[in-house]
């Protein structure tokens, strides 16, 4: 079976693209290697999605998934290991087999960044987490740190503020990337202490469980006893499944035009993986709609 459109990634961009493609009665499937909803599904609280004044990422993404599936978008939980060009389109080598498609939309989002410290991997799940909404409840009345200065870090603090006894917010610079409104809100919480500029030099452990961190705070070495650390230090693009060249910016994000067309014919990209300045669920959805629409109206 040859698909009209194969979508790589079932986050906000990919699922929305699927909705638009499917409404034109084209044969479409979304390939997702992990869980639907991408990073958006891990966002504890969302207050800037139009018409949903307060929601959480998981609920929003569950609704989006249901909408796409009800329209007939097939979701295949399989990793795309290789994407190659053929004479009449593309072939995707996935963990569930080979699939041919006339057109492809890359909506695979970005990969969560890790600090890369010695025992980070070993302590993940034993005090270190990358997802406050997944693991936050394990830290009731405990002392935790959130690391990062972007909107994700602030969202994590928001989520943890009524669970943890104390939260250290640690950022490597005095300046935060997060919006001022969100940042000022968390500055007002009594159980939040902001430490900047500070970097973690070591995760301390006892018997395979995190007990604290060594930090460098403005040139001074310090130790903080902790029960948990939530790392929210952003994400980076990774598209190593591509078997051909594509135009990317200097940071590795895919360059697209206004139609979400990449430098390769019939290959589109949308969401966090594209080169842009503003990464939000709302514009990921809008780009997905554009990419889907482009697939409908472009020549084969
Ligand atoms: P981000 O905006 O890229 O912020 C990453 C933060 O981690 C920055 O403070 C960065 O510091 C720091 N960082 C990066 N590498 C580090 C390292 N090795 N060690 C220590 N700190 C490090 O990432 P994000 O917060 O995940 O947000 C990603 C995108 O999603 C953004 O566009 C954001 O606006 C959006 N988002 C929006 C919402 C919302 O509106 N509700 C919620 C979540 C995310 P530097 O500043 O020094 O680089």
Coordinates of C-alpha atoms and ligand atoms in Angstrom, one line a residue:
X1 CA 0.0 0.0 0.0
X2 CA 1.3 3.5 -0.9
X3 CA 0.2 6.3 1.3
X4 CA -0.6 9.7 -0.2
X5 CA 1.0 11.4 2.8
X6 CA 3.2 9.9 5.6
X7 CA 3.7 12.1 8.7
X8 CA 6.7 11.6 10.9
X9 CA 5.6 12.5 14.5
X10 CA 2.3 12.7 16.3
X11 CA 2.7 15.9 18.2
X12 CA 0.6 19.0 17.7
X13 CA 2.1 19.7 14.3
X14 CA 1.9 16.2 12.9
X15 CA -1.6 15.4 14.2
X16 CA -3.0 18.7 12.9
X17 CA -1.4 18.0 9.5
X18 CA -3.1 14.6 9.6
X19 CA -6.5 16.2 10.2
X20 CA -6.1 18.6 7.2
X21 CA -4.8 15.9 4.9
X22 CA -7.5 13.4 5.9
X23 CA -10.4 15.9 5.4
X24 CA -9.3 15.9 1.7
X25 CA -9.9 12.1 1.8
X26 CA -6.2 11.3 1.2
X27 CA -4.6 8.2 2.6
X28 CA -2.5 9.3 5.6
X29 CA -0.7 7.8 8.5
X30 CA 1.3 9.3 11.4
X31 CA 4.4 7.5 12.5
X32 CA 5.3 8.0 16.2
X33 CA 8.2 6.3 17.9
X34 CA 7.3 7.2 21.5
X35 CA 4.0 8.6 22.7
X36 CA 1.5 10.9 21.0
X37 CA 1.5 14.6 21.8
X38 CA 5.2 15.1 21.8
X39 CA 6.7 17.5 24.4
X40 CA 3.4 19.4 24.5
X41 CA 1.8 16.3 26.2
X42 CA 4.3 16.7 29.0
X43 CA 3.5 20.3 29.7
X44 CA 1.8 20.5 33.0
X45 CA -0.2 23.6 32.6
X46 CA -1.1 25.6 29.5
X47 CA -2.8 29.0 29.7
X48 CA -2.0 30.4 26.2
X49 CA -3.9 28.1 23.9
X50 CA -6.8 30.1 22.4
X51 CA -10.2 29.3 23.8
X52 CA -8.7 27.0 26.5
X53 CA -7.9 29.5 29.3
X54 CA -6.6 26.7 31.5
X55 CA -5.7 23.2 30.4
X56 CA -2.9 20.8 30.5
X57 CA -0.8 19.5 27.6
X58 CA -1.9 15.9 28.0
X59 CA -5.6 16.7 27.8
X60 CA -5.1 19.0 24.9
X61 CA -3.1 16.4 23.0
X62 CA -5.5 13.6 23.9
X63 CA -8.4 15.7 22.4
X64 CA -6.3 16.3 19.3
X65 CA -5.4 12.6 18.9
X66 CA -9.1 11.7 19.2
X67 CA -10.1 14.3 16.6
X68 CA -7.4 13.0 14.2
X69 CA -8.3 9.3 14.7
X70 CA -12.0 10.0 14.4
X71 CA -11.4 11.5 11.0
X72 CA -9.4 8.4 9.9
X73 CA -5.8 9.4 10.5
X74 CA -3.9 6.2 11.2
X75 CA -1.4 6.3 14.0
X76 CA 1.4 3.8 13.7
X77 CA 3.6 3.5 16.8
X78 CA 6.8 2.8 15.0
X79 CA 10.2 4.6 14.7
X80 CA 11.2 5.9 11.3
X81 CA 14.8 4.7 10.9
X82 CA 15.4 5.8 7.4
X83 CA 13.7 8.1 4.9
X84 CA 14.8 7.8 1.2
X85 CA 13.7 9.3 -2.1
X86 CA 12.3 7.1 -4.9
X87 CA 11.3 8.0 -8.4
X88 CA 7.7 8.6 -7.4
X89 CA 8.0 9.7 -3.8
X90 CA 9.6 8.4 -0.7
X91 CA 10.2 5.2 1.2
X92 CA 10.2 5.1 5.0
X93 CA 12.0 2.2 6.7
X94 CA 10.2 1.9 10.0
X95 CA 10.4 -0.5 13.0
X96 CA 7.1 -1.9 11.6
X97 CA 8.4 -2.4 8.0
X98 CA 8.8 -0.4 4.8
X99 CA 6.2 2.1 3.7
X100 CA 5.9 4.1 0.5
X101 CA 4.4 7.6 0.4
X102 CA 4.0 10.1 -2.3
X103 CA 4.6 13.0 0.1
X104 CA 6.1 13.2 3.6
X105 CA 5.7 15.7 6.4
X106 CA 8.4 15.8 9.0
X107 CA 6.9 16.8 12.3
X108 CA 9.2 14.9 14.7
X109 CA 9.9 17.7 17.1
X110 CA 13.1 17.9 19.0
X111 CA 15.1 15.8 21.4
X112 CA 15.2 16.6 25.1
X113 CA 18.6 18.0 26.1
X114 CA 20.5 16.4 28.9
X115 CA 23.2 18.0 31.0
X116 CA 25.6 15.1 30.2
X117 CA 27.0 14.8 33.7
X118 CA 28.6 11.5 34.9
X119 CA 25.8 9.7 36.7
X120 CA 22.9 11.5 35.1
X121 CA 21.6 8.5 33.1
X122 CA 22.0 6.2 36.1
X123 CA 20.0 8.5 38.4
X124 CA 17.3 9.1 35.9
X125 CA 14.2 7.8 37.6
X126 CA 16.0 7.7 40.9
X127 CA 15.8 11.4 41.7
X128 CA 16.5 12.9 38.2
X129 CA 13.5 13.6 36.0
X130 CA 12.8 15.4 32.7
X131 CA 9.0 15.6 33.2
X132 CA 7.4 17.3 36.2
X133 CA 3.9 16.3 35.2
X134 CA 4.9 12.6 35.0
X135 CA 7.1 12.3 38.1
X136 CA 6.2 15.4 40.3
X137 CA 3.7 13.4 42.5
X138 CA 6.6 11.3 43.8
X139 CA 8.0 14.4 45.5
X140 CA 5.2 15.4 47.9
X141 CA 6.6 17.6 50.7
X142 CA 10.1 17.0 49.4
X143 CA 12.9 19.4 48.4
X144 CA 13.5 19.6 44.7
X145 CA 15.3 21.7 42.1
X146 CA 14.2 22.7 38.6
X147 CA 17.0 23.5 36.3
X148 CA 16.6 25.9 33.3
X149 CA 15.4 29.3 32.5
X150 CA 12.9 28.8 29.7
X151 CA 9.1 28.4 29.7
X152 CA 9.4 24.7 30.4
X153 CA 11.3 25.3 33.6
X154 CA 8.7 27.8 34.8
X155 CA 5.9 25.5 33.9
X156 CA 7.6 22.8 36.0
X157 CA 7.9 25.1 39.0
X158 CA 4.2 26.0 38.6
X159 CA 3.3 22.3 38.6
X160 CA 5.5 21.5 41.6
X161 CA 4.6 24.5 43.8
X162 CA 1.7 22.8 45.5
X163 CA 3.5 19.4 45.7
X164 CA 7.1 20.0 46.9
X165 CA 8.0 21.6 50.2
X166 CA 10.7 23.7 48.6
X167 CA 11.8 24.3 45.0
X168 CA 15.2 25.8 44.0
X169 CA 15.0 27.2 40.5
X170 CA 18.5 27.1 39.1
X171 CA 19.5 28.9 35.9
X172 CA 22.9 29.3 34.3
X173 CA 22.4 33.0 33.6
X174 CA 20.7 35.8 35.5
X175 CA 18.6 36.4 32.4
X176 CA 15.7 34.0 31.8
X177 CA 14.2 33.0 28.4
X178 CA 10.8 32.5 30.0
X179 CA 8.1 35.2 29.5
X180 CA 8.2 37.9 32.1
X181 CA 4.7 37.4 33.2
X182 CA 5.3 33.7 34.0
X183 CA 8.6 34.4 35.6
X184 CA 7.2 37.1 37.9
X185 CA 4.4 34.8 39.0
X186 CA 6.9 32.1 40.3
X187 CA 9.1 34.8 41.9
X188 CA 6.2 35.4 44.2
X189 CA 5.9 31.9 45.5
X190 CA 7.1 31.4 49.1
X191 CA 8.6 28.0 48.6
X192 CA 10.6 28.9 45.5
X193 CA 14.2 30.1 45.8
X194 CA 15.9 31.3 42.6
X195 CA 19.6 30.7 42.3
X196 CA 21.4 32.4 39.4
X197 CA 23.9 32.3 37.7
X198 CA 24.5 28.7 38.7
X199 CA 25.5 25.4 37.1
X200 CA 25.4 21.9 38.4
X201 CA 28.8 20.3 38.6
X202 CA 27.9 17.0 40.2
X203 CA 24.8 14.9 41.0
X204 CA 25.5 13.4 44.5
X205 CA 24.0 10.0 45.3
X206 CA 23.7 7.4 47.9
X207 CA 23.1 3.8 46.9
X208 CA 21.9 4.8 43.4
X209 CA 19.5 7.5 44.6
X210 CA 20.1 11.2 44.2
X211 CA 20.8 13.0 47.5
X212 CA 21.8 16.4 46.3
X213 CA 23.8 18.5 43.8
X214 CA 27.1 20.4 43.8
X215 CA 26.7 23.7 42.1
X216 CA 28.9 26.6 41.0
X217 CA 27.0 29.7 42.1
X218 CA 28.5 32.8 40.8
X219 CA 32.0 31.5 41.1
X220 CA 31.4 29.8 44.5
X221 CA 31.1 26.0 45.1
X222 CA 28.0 25.0 47.0
X223 CA 26.2 21.8 47.9
X224 CA 22.4 21.6 48.1
X225 CA 20.6 18.6 49.6
X226 CA 17.8 17.5 47.4
X227 CA 15.3 14.7 46.9
X228 CA 14.8 15.4 43.2
X229 CA 16.0 17.4 40.2
X230 CA 13.8 18.3 37.2
X231 CA 15.9 19.2 34.2
X232 CA 14.2 21.5 31.8
X233 CA 17.1 22.8 29.7
X234 CA 15.4 22.7 26.3
X235 CA 15.7 20.5 23.3
X236 CA 17.6 20.2 20.0
X237 CA 16.9 19.0 16.5
X238 CA 17.8 15.5 15.5
X239 CA 16.9 14.2 12.0
X240 CA 19.5 11.5 11.5
X241 CA 16.9 9.3 9.6
X242 CA 17.3 11.4 6.5
X243 CA 19.1 9.5 3.7
X244 CA 19.6 12.7 1.6
X245 CA 20.6 16.3 2.0
X246 CA 18.1 19.0 3.1
X247 CA 18.6 22.7 3.8
X248 CA 19.0 23.4 7.5
X249 CA 20.1 26.4 9.5
X250 CA 23.3 26.6 11.4
X251 CA 21.7 25.0 14.5
X252 CA 20.3 22.1 12.5
X253 CA 16.7 23.1 12.2
X254 CA 15.0 22.5 8.8
X255 CA 14.5 25.5 6.6
X256 CA 11.0 25.8 5.1
X257 CA 9.1 28.3 3.0
X258 CA 5.7 29.8 3.7
X259 CA 4.0 26.6 2.5
X260 CA 6.2 24.5 4.9
X261 CA 8.0 23.1 1.8
X262 CA 11.6 22.0 2.5
X263 CA 14.4 22.2 -0.1
X264 CA 13.2 18.7 -1.3
X265 CA 10.2 18.4 -3.6
X266 CA 7.1 16.9 -1.8
X267 CA 8.8 17.0 1.5
X268 CA 7.4 19.3 4.1
X269 CA 8.3 20.1 7.7
X270 CA 6.4 21.8 10.6
X271 CA 6.5 22.3 14.4
X272 CA 9.6 22.5 16.6
X273 CA 11.9 20.9 14.0
X274 CA 11.7 23.9 11.6
X275 CA 13.9 27.0 11.8
X276 CA 11.9 29.7 13.5
X277 CA 12.0 32.0 16.6
X278 CA 8.8 31.2 18.4
X279 CA 8.0 27.6 19.5
X280 CA 4.5 27.2 20.9
X281 CA 1.7 24.7 20.4
X282 CA -0.5 27.2 18.6
X283 CA 2.0 27.8 15.8
X284 CA 3.0 24.2 15.6
X285 CA -0.7 23.5 14.9
X286 CA -0.9 26.3 12.4
X287 CA 2.2 25.0 10.5
X288 CA 0.8 21.5 10.5
X289 CA -2.4 22.9 8.9
X290 CA -0.3 24.6 6.3
X291 CA 1.9 21.6 5.6
X292 CA -1.3 19.4 5.3
X293 CA -2.9 21.9 2.9
X294 CA 0.3 22.1 0.8
X295 CA 0.2 18.3 0.4
X296 CA -3.3 18.5 -0.9
X297 CA -2.7 21.1 -3.5
X298 CA 0.9 20.5 -4.6
X299 CA 1.6 18.4 -7.7
X300 CA 2.8 14.9 -7.3
Ligands
LIG1 P1 14.4 27.0 26.0 O1 13.5 28.1 25.9 O2 15.4 26.7 24.9 O3 15.2 27.2 27.4 C1 16.2 26.3 27.8 C2 16.8 26.8 29.0 O4 17.8 25.9 29.5 C3 17.6 28.2 28.9 O5 17.5 28.9 30.1 C4 19.0 27.7 28.6 O6 20.0 28.7 29.1 C5 19.1 26.5 29.6 N1 20.1 25.6 29.1 C6 20.3 25.1 27.9 N2 21.4 24.2 27.9 C7 21.8 24.2 29.2 C8 22.9 23.5 29.9 N3 23.7 22.7 29.2 N4 23.0 23.7 31.2 C9 22.2 24.6 31.9 N5 21.2 25.3 31.3 C10 21.0 25.1 30.0 O7 13.7 25.6 26.2 P2 12.2 25.3 26.9 O8 12.0 26.0 28.1 O9 12.1 23.8 26.9 O10 11.2 25.8 25.8 C11 11.3 25.3 24.4 C12 10.3 26.1 23.6 O11 8.9 25.7 24.0 C13 10.4 27.6 23.8 O12 10.2 28.3 22.6 C14 9.3 27.9 24.8 O13 8.8 29.2 24.7 C15 8.2 26.9 24.4 N6 7.4 26.5 25.6 C16 6.3 27.3 25.8 C17 5.5 27.0 26.9 C18 4.3 27.9 27.1 O14 4.2 29.0 26.6 N7 3.3 27.5 27.9 C19 5.8 26.0 27.8 C20 7.0 25.3 27.6 C21 7.8 25.6 26.5 P3 20.4 29.9 28.1 O15 19.3 30.8 28.1 O16 21.6 30.4 28.7 O17 20.7 29.3 26.7

